[in-house]
Tab-separated table of C-alpha atoms and ligand atoms in Angstrom:
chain	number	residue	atom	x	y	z
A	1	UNK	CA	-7.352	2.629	-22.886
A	2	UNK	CA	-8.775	5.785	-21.914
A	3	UNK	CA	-9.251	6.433	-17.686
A	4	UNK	CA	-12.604	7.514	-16.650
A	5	UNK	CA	-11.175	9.432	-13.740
A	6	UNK	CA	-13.904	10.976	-11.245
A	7	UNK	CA	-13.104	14.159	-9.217
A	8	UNK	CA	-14.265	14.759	-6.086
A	9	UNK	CA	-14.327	18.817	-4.803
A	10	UNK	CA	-14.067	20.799	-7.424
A	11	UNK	CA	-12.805	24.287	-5.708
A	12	UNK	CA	-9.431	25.742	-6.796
A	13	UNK	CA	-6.878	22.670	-7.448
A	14	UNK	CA	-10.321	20.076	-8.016
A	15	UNK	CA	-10.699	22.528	-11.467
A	16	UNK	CA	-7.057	23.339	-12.400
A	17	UNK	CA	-7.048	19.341	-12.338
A	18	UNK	CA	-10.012	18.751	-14.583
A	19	UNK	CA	-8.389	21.432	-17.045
A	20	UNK	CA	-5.445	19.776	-17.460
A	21	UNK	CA	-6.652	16.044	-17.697
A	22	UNK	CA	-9.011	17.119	-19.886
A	23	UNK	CA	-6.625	19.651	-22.754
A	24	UNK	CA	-3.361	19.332	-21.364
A	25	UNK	CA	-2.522	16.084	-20.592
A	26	UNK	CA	-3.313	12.388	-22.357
A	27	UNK	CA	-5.121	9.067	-21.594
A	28	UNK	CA	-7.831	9.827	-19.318
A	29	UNK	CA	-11.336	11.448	-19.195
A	30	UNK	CA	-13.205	13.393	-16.493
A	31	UNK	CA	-16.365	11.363	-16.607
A	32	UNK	CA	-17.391	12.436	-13.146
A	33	UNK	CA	-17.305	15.346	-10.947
A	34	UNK	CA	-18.892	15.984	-7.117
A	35	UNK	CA	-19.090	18.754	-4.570
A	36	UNK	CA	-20.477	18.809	-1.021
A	37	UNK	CA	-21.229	22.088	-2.798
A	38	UNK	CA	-23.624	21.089	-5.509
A	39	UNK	CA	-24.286	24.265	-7.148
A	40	UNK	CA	-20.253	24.707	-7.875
A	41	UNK	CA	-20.391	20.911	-9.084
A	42	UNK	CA	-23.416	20.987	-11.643
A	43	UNK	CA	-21.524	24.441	-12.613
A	44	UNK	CA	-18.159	22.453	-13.550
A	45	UNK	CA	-20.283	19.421	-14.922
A	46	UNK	CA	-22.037	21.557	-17.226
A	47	UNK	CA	-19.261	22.967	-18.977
A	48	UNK	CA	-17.506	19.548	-19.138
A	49	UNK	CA	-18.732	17.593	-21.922
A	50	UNK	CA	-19.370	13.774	-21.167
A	51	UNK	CA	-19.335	14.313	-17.704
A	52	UNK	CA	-22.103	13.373	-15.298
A	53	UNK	CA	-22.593	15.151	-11.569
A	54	UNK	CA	-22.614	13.229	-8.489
A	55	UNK	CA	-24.813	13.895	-4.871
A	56	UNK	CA	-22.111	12.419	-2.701
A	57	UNK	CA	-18.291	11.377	-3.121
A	58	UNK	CA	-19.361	7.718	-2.355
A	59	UNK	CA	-22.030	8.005	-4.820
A	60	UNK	CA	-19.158	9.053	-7.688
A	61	UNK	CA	-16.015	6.431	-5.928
A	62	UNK	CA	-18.966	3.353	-6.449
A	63	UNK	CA	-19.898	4.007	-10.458
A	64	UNK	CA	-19.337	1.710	-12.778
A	65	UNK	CA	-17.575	4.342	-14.968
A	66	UNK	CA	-15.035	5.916	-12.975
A	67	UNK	CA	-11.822	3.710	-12.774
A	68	UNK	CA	-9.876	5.781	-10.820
A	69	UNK	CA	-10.710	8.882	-8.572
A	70	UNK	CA	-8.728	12.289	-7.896
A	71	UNK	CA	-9.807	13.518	-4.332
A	72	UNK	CA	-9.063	17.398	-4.268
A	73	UNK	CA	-11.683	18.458	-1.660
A	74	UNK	CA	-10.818	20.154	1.822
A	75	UNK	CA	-8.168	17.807	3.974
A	76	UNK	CA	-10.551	16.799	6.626
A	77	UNK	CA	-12.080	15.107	4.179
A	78	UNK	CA	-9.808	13.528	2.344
A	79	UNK	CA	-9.596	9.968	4.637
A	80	UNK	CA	-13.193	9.138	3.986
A	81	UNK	CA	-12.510	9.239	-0.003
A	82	UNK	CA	-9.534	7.542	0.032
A	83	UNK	CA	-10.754	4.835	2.114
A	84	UNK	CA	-13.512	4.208	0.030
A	85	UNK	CA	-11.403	4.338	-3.104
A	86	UNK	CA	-9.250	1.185	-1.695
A	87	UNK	CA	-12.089	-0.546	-0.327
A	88	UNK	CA	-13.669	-0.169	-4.136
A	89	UNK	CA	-9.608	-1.099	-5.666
A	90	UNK	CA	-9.721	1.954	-7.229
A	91	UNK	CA	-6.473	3.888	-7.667
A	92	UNK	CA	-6.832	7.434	-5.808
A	93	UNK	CA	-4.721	10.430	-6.438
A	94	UNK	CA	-5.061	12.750	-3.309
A	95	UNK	CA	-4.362	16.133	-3.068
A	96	UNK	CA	-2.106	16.809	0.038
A	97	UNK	CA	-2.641	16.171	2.645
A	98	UNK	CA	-3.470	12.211	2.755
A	99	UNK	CA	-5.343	12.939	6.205
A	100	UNK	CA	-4.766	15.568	8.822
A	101	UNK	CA	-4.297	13.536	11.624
A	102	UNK	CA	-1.998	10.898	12.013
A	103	UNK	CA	-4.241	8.673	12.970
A	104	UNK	CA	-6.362	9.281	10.472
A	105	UNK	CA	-3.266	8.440	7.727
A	106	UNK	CA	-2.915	5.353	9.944
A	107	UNK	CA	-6.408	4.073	9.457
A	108	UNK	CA	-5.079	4.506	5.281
A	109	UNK	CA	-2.308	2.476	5.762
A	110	UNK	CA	-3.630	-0.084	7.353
A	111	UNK	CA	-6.414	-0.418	4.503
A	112	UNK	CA	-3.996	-0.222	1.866
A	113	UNK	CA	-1.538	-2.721	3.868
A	114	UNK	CA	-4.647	-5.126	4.251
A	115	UNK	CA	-5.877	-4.556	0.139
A	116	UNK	CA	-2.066	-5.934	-0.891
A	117	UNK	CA	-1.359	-3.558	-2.662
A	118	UNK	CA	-0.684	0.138	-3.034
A	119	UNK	CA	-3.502	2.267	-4.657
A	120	UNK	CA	-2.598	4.984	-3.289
A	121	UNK	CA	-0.631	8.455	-5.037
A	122	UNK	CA	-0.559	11.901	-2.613
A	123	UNK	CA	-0.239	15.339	-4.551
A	124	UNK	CA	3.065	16.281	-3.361
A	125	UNK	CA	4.242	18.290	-6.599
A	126	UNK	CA	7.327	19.379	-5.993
A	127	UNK	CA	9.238	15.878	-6.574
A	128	UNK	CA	8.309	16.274	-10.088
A	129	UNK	CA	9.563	19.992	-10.331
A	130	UNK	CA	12.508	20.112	-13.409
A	131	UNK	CA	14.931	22.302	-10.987
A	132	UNK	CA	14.039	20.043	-7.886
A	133	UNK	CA	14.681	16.399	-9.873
A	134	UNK	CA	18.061	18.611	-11.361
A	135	UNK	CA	18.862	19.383	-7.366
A	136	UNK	CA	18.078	15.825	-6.247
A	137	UNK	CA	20.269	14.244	-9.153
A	138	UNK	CA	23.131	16.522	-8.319
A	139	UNK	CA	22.737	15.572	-4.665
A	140	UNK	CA	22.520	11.619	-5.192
A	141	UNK	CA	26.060	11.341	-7.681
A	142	UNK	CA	27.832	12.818	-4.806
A	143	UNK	CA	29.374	15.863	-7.433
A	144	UNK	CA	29.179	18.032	-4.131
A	145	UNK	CA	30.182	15.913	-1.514
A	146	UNK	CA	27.829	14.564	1.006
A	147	UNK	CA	25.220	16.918	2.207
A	148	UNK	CA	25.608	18.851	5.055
A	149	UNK	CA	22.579	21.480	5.491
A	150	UNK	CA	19.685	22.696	3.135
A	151	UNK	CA	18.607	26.405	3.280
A	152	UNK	CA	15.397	26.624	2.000
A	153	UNK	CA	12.580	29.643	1.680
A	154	UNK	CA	8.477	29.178	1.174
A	155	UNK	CA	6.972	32.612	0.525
A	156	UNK	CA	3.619	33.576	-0.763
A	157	UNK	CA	2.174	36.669	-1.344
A	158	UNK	CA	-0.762	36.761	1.063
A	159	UNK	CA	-2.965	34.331	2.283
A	160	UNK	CA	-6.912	34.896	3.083
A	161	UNK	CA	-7.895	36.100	6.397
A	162	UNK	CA	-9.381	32.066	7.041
A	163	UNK	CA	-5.413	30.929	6.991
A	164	UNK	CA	-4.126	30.590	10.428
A	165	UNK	CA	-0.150	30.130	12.007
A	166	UNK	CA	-1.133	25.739	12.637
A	167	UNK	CA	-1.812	26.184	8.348
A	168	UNK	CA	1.797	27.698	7.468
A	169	UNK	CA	3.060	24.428	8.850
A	170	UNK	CA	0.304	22.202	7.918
A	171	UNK	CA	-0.549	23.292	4.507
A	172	UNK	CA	2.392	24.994	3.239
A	173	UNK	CA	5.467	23.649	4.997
A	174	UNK	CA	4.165	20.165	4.607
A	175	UNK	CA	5.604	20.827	1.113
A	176	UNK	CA	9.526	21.597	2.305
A	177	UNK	CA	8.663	18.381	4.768
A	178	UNK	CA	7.948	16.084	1.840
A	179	UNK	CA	10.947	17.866	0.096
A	180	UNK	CA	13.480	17.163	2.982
A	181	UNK	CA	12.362	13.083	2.988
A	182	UNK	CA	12.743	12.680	-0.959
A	183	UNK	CA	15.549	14.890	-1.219
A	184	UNK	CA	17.896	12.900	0.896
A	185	UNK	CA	15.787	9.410	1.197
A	186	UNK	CA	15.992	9.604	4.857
A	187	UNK	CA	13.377	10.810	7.613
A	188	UNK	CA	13.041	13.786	9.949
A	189	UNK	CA	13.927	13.358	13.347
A	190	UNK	CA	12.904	16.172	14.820
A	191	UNK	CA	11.586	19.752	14.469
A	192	UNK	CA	12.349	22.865	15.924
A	193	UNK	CA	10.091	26.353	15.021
A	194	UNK	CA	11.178	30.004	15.752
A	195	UNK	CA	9.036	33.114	15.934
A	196	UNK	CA	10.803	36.111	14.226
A	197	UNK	CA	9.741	39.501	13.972
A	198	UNK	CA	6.230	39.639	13.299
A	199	UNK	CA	5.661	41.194	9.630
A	200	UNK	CA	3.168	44.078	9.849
A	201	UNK	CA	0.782	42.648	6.686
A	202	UNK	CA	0.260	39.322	9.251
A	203	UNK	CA	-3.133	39.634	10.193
A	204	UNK	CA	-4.049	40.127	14.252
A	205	UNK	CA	-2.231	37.347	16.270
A	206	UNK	CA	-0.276	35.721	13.128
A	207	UNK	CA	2.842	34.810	13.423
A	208	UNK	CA	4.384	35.608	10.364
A	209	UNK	CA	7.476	34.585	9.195
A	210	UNK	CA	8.604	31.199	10.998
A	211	UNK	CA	11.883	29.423	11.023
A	212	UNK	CA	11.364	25.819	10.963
A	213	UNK	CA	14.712	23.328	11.840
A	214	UNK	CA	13.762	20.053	10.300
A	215	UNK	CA	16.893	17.656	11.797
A	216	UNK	CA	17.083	14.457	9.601
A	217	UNK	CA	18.281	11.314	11.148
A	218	UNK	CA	21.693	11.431	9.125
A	219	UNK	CA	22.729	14.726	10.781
A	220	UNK	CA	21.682	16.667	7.647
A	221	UNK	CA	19.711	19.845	8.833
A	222	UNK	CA	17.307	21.606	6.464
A	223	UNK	CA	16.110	25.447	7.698
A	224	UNK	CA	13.053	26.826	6.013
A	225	UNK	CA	11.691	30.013	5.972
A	226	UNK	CA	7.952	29.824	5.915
A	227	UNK	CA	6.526	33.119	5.170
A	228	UNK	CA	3.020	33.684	3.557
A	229	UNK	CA	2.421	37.313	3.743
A	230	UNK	CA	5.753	37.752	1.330
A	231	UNK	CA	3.725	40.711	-0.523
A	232	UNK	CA	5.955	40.737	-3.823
A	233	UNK	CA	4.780	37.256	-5.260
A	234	UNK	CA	5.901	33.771	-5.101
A	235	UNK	CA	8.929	32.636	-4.148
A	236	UNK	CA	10.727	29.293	-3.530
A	237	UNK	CA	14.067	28.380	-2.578
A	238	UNK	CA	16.330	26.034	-2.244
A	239	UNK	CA	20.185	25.607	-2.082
A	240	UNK	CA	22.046	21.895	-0.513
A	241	UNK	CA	25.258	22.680	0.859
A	242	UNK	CA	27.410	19.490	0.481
A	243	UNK	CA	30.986	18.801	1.464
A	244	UNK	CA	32.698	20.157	-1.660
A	245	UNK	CA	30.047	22.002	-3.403
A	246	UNK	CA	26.292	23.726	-3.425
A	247	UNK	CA	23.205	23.493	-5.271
A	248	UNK	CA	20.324	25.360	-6.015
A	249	UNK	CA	17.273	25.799	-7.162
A	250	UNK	CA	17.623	28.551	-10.382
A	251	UNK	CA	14.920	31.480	-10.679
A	252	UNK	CA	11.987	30.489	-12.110
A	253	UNK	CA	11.429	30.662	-15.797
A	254	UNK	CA	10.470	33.553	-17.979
A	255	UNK	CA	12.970	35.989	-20.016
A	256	UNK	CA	15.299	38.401	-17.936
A	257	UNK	CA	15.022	41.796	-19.333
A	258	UNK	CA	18.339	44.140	-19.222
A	259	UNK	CA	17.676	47.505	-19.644
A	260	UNK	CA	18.875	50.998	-18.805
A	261	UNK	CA	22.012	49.581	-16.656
A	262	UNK	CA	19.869	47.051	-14.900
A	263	UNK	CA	18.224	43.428	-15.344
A	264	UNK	CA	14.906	41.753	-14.551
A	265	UNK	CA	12.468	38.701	-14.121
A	266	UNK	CA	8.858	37.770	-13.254
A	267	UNK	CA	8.263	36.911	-9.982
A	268	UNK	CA	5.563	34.243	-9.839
A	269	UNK	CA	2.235	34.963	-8.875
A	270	UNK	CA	1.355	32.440	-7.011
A	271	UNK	CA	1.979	27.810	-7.056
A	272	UNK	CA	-0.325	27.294	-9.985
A	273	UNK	CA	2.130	29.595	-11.616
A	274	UNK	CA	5.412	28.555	-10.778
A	275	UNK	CA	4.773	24.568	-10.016
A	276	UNK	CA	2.426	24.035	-13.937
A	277	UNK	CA	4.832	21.863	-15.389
A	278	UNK	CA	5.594	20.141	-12.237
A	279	UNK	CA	1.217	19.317	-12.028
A	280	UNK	CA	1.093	18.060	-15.482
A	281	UNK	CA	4.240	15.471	-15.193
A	282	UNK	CA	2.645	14.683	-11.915
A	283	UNK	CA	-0.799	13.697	-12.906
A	284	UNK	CA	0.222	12.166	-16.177
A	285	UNK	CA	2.599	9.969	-14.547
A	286	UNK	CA	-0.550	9.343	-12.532
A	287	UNK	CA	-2.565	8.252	-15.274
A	288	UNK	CA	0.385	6.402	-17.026
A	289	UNK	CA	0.342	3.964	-14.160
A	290	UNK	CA	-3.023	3.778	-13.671
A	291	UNK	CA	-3.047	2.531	-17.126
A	292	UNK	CA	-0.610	0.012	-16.560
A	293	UNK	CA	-2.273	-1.155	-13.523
A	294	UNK	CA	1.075	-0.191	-11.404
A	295	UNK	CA	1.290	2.506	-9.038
A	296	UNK	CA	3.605	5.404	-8.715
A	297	UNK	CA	4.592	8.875	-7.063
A	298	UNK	CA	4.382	9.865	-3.143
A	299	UNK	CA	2.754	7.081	-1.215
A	300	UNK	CA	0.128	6.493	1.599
A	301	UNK	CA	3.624	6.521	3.826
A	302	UNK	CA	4.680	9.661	2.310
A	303	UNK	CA	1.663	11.035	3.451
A	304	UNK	CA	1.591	9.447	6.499
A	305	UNK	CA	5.093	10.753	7.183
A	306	UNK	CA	4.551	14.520	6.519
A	307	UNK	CA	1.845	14.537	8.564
A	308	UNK	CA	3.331	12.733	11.766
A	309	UNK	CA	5.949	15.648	11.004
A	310	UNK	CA	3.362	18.713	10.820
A	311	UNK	CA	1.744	17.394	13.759
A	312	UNK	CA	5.461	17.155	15.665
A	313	UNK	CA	5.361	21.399	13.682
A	314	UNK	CA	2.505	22.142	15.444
A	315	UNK	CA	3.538	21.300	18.787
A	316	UNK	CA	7.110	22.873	17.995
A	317	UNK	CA	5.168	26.111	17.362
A	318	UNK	CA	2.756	25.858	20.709
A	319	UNK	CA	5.452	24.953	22.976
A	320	UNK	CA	8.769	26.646	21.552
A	321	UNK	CA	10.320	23.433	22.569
A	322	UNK	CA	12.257	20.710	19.362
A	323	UNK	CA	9.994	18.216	19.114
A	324	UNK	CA	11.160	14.794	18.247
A	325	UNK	CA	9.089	12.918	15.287
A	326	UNK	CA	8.150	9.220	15.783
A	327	UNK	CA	6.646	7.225	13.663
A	328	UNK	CA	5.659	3.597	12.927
A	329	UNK	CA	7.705	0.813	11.512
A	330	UNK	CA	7.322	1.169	8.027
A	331	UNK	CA	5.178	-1.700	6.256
A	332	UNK	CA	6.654	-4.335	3.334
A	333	UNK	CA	4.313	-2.887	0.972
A	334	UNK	CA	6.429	1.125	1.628
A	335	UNK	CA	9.643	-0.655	1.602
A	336	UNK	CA	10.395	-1.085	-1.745
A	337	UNK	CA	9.291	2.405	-3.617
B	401	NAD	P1	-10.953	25.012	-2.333
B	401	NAD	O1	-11.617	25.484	-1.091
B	401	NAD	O2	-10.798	25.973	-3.463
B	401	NAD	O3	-11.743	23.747	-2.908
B	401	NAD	C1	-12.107	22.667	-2.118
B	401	NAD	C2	-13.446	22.147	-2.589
B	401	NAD	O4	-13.776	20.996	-1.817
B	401	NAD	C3	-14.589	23.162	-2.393
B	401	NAD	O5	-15.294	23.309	-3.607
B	401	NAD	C4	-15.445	22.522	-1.313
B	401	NAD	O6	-16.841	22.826	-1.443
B	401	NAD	C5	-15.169	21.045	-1.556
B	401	NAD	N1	-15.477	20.177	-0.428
B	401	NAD	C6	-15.309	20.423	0.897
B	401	NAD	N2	-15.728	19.371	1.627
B	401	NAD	C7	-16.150	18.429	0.759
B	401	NAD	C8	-16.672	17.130	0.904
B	401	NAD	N3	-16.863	16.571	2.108
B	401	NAD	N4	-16.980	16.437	-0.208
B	401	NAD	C9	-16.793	16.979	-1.430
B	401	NAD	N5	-16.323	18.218	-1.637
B	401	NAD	C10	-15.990	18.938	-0.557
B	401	NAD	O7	-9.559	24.423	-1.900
B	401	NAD	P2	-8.306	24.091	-2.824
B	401	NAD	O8	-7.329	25.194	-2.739
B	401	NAD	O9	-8.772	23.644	-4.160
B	401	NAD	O10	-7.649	22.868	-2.007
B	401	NAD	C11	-8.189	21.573	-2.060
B	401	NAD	C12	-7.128	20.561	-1.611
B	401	NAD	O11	-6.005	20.668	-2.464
B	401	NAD	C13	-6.600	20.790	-0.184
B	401	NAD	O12	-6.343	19.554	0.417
B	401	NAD	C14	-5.307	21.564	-0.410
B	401	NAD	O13	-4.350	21.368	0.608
B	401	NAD	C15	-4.818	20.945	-1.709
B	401	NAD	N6	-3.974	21.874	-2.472
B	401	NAD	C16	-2.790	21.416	-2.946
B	401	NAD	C17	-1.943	22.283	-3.600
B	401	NAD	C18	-0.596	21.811	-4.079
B	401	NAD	O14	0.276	22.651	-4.293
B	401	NAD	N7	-0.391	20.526	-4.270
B	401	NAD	C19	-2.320	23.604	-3.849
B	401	NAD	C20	-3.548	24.022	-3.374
B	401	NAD	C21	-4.390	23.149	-2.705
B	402	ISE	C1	-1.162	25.638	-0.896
B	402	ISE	O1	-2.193	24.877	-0.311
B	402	ISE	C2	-0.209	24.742	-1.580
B	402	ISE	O2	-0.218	23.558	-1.455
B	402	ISE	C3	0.911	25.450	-2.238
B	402	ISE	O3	1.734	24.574	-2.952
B	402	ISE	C4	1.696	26.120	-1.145
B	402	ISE	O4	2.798	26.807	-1.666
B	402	ISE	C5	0.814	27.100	-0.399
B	402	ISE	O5	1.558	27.708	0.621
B	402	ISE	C6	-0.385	26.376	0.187
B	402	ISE	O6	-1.232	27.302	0.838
């Protein structure tokens, strides 16, 4: 069986999605493609053979021919897809984040709770990273000792002038929070943000670096340097300190050069770069279950989760104060993932 798979936004991610599912990856089609921007949407369909443009998301979610929808427009918009997509039983992969309120995620749940069954897959990437699964294996056989703290680093290069202080938590630390839950199967507790220095290539008013304190309810703290005006490329880090021993994340690939007394390796340019592989296991395990008529990969609650924590971020940031994170009681249908 081959998965007619509909994409809905078709900026940055939408197309880097619709290259690999169409010449990278195997057992599903792009049949469908839509845009709120039309223009960029007949442009995509066009060069996609097979492939027919929709007027509206809800137009492309009802066909006939799409079995199973990847929503990779902006977040605001992201709820009204993916509610459609379970009230059609379609399977929907959504780009982070599920929703950007909590409410919003809440209104998913509750759908998905009420359809029976989970239909639901967010794009959090970095759980299918080679060096994070290596980290998280190391961390569950207990070869270091119980965990004690996680040091962990978010940089990228620049950012355009549109991307604001509230986004550093809610677009790129929501990664590190989705990290911190699957890492050590527990929740976060509460959060805690501090305003360093101010680094001069921050635009007017940015605060730029932040330290966020993400306190999980076994004790275990995780400290994350959130930085998106790094300038030299991008970089992500990682290292668990357990009881008896550390782990951490390697450099990324490409060759080390040693020459004239000294050595040297590509920094990535940017998430596309360094997190490829981690895309293409992600959206093929996608499509594998999809196939099978299972589900897999970060859940509705997994969304739901990082963005009751982002939300608890952004008041840590306005008010300087550690905010505590509370969140509902998790639903039978999360329980068992
Ligand atoms: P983008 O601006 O390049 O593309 C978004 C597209 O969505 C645009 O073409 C826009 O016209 C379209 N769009 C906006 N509103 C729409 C609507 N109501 N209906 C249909 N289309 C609509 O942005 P991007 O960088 O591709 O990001 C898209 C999503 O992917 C965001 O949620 C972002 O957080 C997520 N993302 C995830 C990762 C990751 O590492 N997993 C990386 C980048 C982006
Ligand atoms: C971007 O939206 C992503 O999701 C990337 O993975 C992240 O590293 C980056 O900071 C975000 O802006």
């Amino acid at each position: 069986m081959t998965v007619r798979v509909g994409v809905i936004g078709v900026g940055m991610i939408g197309q880097d999605h619709i290259r690999r599912l169409t010449h990278v990856l195997s057992g599903a089609r792009v049949v469908a493609v839509t845009d709120v921007d039309l223009d960029r949407a007949k442009t995509v369909a066009d060069d996609l053979p097979g492939s027919r443009l929709h007027q509206t998301g809800q137009e492309l979610i009802a066909a006939d021919d799409v079995d199973a929808i990847v929503v990779s427009s902006w977040g605001p918009t992201h709820e009204e897809y993916v509610l459609a997509g379970i009230a059609a039983g379609k399977q929907v992969f959504c780009e982070k984040p599920l929703a950007t309120t909590r409410e919003a995620c809440e209104r998913i749940l509750d759908a998905e709770v009420a359809a029976g069954r989970r239909l639901v897959m967010v794009g959090f990437m970095r759980r299918y990273d080679a060096q994070y699964r290596a980290m998280k294996e190391t961390v569950t056989s207990g070869d270091i000792g119980a965990p004690l703290l996680m040091h962990a680093a978010h940089r990228n290069p620049s950012v355009p002038p549109s991307f604001t202080s509230d986004m550093t938590i809610n677009d790129s630390t929501v990664h590190d929070i989705d990290v911190a839950r699957w890492m050590f199967d527990d929740e976060i507790a509460g959060i805690t943000i501090l305003k360093p220095r101010v680094n001069s290539n921050a635009a007017e008013g940015f605060n730029d670096p932040l330290m966020v304190l993400l306190e999980m309810t076994s004790g275990v703290l995780v400290d994350v340097e959130a930085s998106v005006n790094a300038a030299y490329g991008y970089d992500i880090r990682g290292e668990v300190v357990g009881e008896s021993g550390t782990v951490e994340l390697s450099e990324s690939a490409g060759a080390i050069v040693k020459r004239a007394g000294q050595h040297s390796g590509r920094v990535p340019g940017d998430w596309r770069e360094r997190f490829v592989r981690a895309f293409d296991i992600e959206l093929q395990a996608w499509i594998d279950a999809v196939t099978a008529g299972t589900t897999t990969g970060p859940s509705a609650w997994d969304g739901y989760a990082a963005t009751v924590c982002t939300d608890a971020g952004l008041e840590a940031l306005r008010t300087g104060q550690r905010v505590p994170v509370k969140m509902r009681e998790r639903p039978d249908l999360y329980k068992a993932q």
